[in-house]
PDB file of C-alpha atoms and ligand atoms in Angstrom:
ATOM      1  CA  UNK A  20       0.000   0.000   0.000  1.00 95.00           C
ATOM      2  CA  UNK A  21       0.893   3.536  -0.870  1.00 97.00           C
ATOM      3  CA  UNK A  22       1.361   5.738   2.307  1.00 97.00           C
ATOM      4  CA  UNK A  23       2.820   9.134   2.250  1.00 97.00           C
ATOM      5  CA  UNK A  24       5.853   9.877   3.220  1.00 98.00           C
ATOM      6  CA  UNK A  25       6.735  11.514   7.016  1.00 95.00           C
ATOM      7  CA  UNK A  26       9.337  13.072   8.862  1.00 95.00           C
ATOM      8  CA  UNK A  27       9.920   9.576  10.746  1.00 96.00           C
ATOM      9  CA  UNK A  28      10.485   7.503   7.534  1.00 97.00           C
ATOM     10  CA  UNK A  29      13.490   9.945   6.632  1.00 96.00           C
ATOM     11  CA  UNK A  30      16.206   7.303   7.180  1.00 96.00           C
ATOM     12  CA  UNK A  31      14.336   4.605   5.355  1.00 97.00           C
ATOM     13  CA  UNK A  32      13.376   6.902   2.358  1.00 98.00           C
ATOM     14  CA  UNK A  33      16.812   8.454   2.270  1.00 97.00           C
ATOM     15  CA  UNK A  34      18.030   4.932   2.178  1.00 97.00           C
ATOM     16  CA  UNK A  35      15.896   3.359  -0.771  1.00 98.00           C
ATOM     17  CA  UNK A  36      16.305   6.805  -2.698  1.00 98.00           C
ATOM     18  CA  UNK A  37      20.357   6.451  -2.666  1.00 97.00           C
ATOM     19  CA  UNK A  38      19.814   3.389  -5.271  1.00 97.00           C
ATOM     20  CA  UNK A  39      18.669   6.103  -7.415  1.00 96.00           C
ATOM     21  CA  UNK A  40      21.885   6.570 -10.075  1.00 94.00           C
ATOM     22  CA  UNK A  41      21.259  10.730  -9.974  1.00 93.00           C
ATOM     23  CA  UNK A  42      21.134  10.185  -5.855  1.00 96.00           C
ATOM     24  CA  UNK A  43      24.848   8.781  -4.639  1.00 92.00           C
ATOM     25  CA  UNK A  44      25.867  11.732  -3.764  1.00 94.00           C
ATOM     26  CA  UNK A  45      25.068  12.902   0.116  1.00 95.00           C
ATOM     27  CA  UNK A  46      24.559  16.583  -0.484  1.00 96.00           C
ATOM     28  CA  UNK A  47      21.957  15.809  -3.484  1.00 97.00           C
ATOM     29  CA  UNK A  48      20.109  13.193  -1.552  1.00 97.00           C
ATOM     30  CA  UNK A  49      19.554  15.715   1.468  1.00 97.00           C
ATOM     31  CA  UNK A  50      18.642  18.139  -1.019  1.00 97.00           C
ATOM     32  CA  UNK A  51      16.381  15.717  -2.125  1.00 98.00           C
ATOM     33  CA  UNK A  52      14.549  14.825   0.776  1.00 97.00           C
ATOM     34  CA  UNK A  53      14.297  18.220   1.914  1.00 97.00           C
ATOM     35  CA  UNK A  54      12.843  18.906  -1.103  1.00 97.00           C
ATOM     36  CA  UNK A  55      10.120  16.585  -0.892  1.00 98.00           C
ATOM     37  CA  UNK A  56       9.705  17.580   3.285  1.00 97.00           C
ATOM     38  CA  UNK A  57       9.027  21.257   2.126  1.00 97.00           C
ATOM     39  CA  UNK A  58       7.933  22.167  -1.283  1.00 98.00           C
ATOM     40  CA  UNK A  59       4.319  21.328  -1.698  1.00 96.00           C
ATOM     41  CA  UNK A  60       4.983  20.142  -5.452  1.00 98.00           C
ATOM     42  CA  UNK A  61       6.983  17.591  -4.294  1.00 98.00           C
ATOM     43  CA  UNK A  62       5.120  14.713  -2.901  1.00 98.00           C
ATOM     44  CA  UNK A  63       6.814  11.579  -1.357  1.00 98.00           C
ATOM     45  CA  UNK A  64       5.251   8.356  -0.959  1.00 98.00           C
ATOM     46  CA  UNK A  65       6.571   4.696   0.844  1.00 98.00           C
ATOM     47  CA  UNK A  66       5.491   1.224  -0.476  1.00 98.00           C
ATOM     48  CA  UNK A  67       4.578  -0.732   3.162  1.00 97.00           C
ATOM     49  CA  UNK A  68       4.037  -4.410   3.251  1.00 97.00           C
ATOM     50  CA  UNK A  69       2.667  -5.821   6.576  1.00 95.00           C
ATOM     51  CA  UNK A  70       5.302  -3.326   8.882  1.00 92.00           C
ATOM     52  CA  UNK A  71       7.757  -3.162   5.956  1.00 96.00           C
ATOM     53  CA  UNK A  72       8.905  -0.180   3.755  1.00 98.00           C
ATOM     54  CA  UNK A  73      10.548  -1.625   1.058  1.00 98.00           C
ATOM     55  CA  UNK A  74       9.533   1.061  -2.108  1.00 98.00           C
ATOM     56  CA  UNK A  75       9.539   4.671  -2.887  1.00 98.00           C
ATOM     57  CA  UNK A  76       7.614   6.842  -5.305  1.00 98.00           C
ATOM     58  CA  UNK A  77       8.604  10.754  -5.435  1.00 98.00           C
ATOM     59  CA  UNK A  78       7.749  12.926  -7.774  1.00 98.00           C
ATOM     60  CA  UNK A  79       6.412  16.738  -8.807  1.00 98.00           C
ATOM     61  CA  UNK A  80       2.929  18.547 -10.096  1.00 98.00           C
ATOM     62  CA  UNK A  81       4.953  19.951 -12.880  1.00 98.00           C
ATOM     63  CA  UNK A  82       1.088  21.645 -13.860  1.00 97.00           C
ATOM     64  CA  UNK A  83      -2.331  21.652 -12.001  1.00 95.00           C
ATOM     65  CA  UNK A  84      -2.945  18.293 -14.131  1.00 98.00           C
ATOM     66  CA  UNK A  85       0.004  16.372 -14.418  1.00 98.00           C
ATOM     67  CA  UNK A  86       2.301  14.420 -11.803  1.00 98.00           C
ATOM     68  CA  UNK A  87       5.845  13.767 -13.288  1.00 98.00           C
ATOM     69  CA  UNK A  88       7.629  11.035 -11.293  1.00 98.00           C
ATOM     70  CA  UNK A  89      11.356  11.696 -10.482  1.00 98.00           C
ATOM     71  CA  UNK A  90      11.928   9.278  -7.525  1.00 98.00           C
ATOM     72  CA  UNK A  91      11.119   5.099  -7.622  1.00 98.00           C
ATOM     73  CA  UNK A  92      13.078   2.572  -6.106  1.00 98.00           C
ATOM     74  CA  UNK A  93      12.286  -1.097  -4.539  1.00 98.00           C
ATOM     75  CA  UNK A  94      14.877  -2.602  -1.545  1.00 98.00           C
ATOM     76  CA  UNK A  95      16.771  -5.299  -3.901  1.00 98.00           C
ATOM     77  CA  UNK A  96      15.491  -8.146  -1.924  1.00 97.00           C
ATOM     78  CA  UNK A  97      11.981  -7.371  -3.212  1.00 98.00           C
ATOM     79  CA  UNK A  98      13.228  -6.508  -7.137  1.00 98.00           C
ATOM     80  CA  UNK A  99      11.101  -8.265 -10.001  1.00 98.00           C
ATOM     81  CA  UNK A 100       7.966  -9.132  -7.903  1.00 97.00           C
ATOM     82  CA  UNK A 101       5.936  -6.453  -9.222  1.00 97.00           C
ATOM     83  CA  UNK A 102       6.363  -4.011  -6.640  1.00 98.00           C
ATOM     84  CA  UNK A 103       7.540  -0.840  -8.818  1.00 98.00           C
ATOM     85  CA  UNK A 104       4.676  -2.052 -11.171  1.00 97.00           C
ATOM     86  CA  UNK A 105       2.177  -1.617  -8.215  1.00 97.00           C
ATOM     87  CA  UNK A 106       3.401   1.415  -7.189  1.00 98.00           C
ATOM     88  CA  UNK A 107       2.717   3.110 -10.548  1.00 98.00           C
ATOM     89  CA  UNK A 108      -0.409   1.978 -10.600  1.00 97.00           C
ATOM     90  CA  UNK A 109      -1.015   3.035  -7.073  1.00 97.00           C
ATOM     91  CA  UNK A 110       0.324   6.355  -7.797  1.00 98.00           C
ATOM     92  CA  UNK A 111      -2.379   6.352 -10.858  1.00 97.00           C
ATOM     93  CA  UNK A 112      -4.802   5.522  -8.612  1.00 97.00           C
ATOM     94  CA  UNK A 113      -4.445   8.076  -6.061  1.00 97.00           C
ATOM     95  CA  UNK A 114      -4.690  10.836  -9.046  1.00 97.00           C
ATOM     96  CA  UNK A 115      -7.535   9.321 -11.180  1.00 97.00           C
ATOM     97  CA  UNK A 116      -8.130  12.888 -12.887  1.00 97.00           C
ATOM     98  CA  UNK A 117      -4.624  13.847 -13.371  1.00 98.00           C
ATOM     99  CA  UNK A 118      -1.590  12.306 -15.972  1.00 97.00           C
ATOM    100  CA  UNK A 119       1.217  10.739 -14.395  1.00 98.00           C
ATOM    101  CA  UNK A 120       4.509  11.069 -16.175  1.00 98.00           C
ATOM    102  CA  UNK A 121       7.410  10.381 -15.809  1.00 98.00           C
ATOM    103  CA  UNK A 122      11.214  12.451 -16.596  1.00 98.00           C
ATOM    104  CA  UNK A 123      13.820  10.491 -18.218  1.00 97.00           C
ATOM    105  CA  UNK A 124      15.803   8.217 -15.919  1.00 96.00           C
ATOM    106  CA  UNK A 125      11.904   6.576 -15.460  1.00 98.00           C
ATOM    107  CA  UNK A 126      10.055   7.466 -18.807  1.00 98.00           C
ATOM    108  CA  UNK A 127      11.130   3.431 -19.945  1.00 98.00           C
ATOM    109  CA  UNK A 128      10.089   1.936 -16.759  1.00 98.00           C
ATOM    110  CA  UNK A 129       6.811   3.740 -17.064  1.00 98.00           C
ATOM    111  CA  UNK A 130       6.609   2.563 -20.438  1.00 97.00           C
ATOM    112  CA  UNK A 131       6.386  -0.471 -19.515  1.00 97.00           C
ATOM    113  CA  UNK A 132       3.902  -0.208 -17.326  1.00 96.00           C
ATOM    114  CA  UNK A 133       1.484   1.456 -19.419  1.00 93.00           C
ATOM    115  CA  UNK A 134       1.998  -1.676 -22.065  1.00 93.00           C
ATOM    116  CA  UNK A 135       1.576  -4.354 -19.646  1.00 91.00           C
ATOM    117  CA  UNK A 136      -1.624  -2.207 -17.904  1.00 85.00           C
ATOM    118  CA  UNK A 137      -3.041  -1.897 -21.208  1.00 86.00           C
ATOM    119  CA  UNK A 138      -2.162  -5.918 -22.528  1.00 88.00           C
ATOM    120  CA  UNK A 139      -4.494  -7.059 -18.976  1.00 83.00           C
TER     121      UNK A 139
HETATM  122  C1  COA B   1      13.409   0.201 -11.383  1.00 90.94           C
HETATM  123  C2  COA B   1      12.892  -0.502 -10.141  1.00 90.94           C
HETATM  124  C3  COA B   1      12.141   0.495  -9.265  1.00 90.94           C
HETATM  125  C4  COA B   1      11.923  -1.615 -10.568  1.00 90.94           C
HETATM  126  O1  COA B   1      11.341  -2.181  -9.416  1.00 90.94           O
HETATM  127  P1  COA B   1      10.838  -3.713  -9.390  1.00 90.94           P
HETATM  128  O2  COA B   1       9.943  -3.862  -8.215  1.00 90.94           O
HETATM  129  O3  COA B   1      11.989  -4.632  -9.505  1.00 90.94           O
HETATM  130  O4  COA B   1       9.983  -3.748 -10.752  1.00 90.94           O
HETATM  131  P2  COA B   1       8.860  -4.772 -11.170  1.00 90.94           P
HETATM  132  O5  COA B   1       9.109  -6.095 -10.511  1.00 90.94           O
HETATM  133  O6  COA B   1       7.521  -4.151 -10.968  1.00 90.94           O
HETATM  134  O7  COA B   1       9.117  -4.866 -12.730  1.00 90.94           O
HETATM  135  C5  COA B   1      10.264  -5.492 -13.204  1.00 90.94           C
HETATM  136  C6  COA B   1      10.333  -5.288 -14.697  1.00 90.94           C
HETATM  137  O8  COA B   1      10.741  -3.935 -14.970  1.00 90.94           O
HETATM  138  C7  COA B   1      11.891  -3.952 -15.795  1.00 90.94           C
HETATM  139  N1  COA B   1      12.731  -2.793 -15.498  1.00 90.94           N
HETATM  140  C8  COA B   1      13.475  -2.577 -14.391  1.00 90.94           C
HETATM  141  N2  COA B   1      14.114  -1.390 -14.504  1.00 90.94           N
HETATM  142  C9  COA B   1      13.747  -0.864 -15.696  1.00 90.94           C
HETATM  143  C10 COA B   1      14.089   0.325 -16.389  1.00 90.94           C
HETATM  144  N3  COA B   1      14.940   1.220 -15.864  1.00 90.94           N
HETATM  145  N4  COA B   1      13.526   0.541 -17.594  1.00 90.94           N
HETATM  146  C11 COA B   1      12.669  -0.351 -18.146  1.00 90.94           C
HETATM  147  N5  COA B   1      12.313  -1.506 -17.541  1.00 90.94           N
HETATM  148  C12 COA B   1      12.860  -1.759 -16.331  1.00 90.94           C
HETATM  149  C13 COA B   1      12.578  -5.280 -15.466  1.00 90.94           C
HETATM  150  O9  COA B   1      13.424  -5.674 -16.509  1.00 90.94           O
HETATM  151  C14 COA B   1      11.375  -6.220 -15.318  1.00 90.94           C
HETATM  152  O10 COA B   1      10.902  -6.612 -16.572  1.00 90.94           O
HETATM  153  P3  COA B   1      10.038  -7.968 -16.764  1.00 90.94           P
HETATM  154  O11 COA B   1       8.741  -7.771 -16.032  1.00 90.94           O
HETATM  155  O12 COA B   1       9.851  -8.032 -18.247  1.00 90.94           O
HETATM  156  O13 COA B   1      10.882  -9.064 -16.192  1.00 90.94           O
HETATM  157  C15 COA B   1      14.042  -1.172  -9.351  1.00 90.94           C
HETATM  158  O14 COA B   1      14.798  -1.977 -10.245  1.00 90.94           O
HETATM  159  C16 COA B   1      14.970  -0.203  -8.653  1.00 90.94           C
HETATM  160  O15 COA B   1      14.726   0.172  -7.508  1.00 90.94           O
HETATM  161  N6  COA B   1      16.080   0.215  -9.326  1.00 90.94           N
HETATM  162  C17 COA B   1      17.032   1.117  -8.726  1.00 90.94           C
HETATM  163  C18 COA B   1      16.491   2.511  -8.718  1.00 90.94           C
HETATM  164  C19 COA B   1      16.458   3.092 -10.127  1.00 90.94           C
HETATM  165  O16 COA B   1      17.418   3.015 -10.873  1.00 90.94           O
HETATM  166  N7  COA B   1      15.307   3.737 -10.449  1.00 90.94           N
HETATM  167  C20 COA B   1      15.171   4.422 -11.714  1.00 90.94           C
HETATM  168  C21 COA B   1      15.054   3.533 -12.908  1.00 90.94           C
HETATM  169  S1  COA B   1      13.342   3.260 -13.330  1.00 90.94           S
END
């Protein structure tokens, strides 16, 4: 389930964000996660599983209508189950009315998604 992110999850978010390639550095990924704590564009949200966090979706109302991811990452024990799959369409879910994008790092990811969602 998608839950949004808090000031209590920082150390788990800041950890699953770091497998981001464009977040290694320290200084960008507290940039980062400020980013998301204060700017009301940026919206942050945690995969949990029974107690576990183990995915992150982050990304920014780049207009009033559309939501461009910038941020997803799964923990690598839970890779290829589906999880980043789910938490697109969770994150399309939560903004029925809106279009969810995605920039480049993600655009093939979400690709994907939107060709599998529309094979089913
Ligand atoms: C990308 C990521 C979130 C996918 O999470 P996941 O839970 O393993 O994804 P799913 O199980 O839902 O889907 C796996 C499928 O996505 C594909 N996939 C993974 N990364 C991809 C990418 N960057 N572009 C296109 N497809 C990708 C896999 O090859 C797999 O394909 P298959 O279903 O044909 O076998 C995860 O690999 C991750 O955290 N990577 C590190 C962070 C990162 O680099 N994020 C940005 C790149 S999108």
């Amino acid at each position: 389930m998608l839950i949004r992110y808090k000031k209590t999850f920082e150390k788990i978010a800041m950890g699953l964000l770091s497998f981001m390639p464009s977040e290694k550095d320290l200084k960008r990924l507290l940039q980062t996660i400020k980013q998301y704590e204060t700017e009301e564009k940026w919206q942050l949200f945690l995969w949990k599983v029974d107690e576990d966090i183990i995915g992150l979706l982050g990304g920014v109302w780049v207009d009033n209508q559309t939501f461009q991811i910038q941020h997803i990452s799964v923990n690598p024990s839970h890779r290829q189950l589906g999880v980043g799959k789910n938490m697109v369409k969770a994150c399309k879910e939560l903004f029925p009315e809106n279009e969810v994008t995605a920039n480049d790092t993600i655009k093939a990811f979400l690709n994907k998604c939107d060709r599998e969602e529309a094979d089913s």
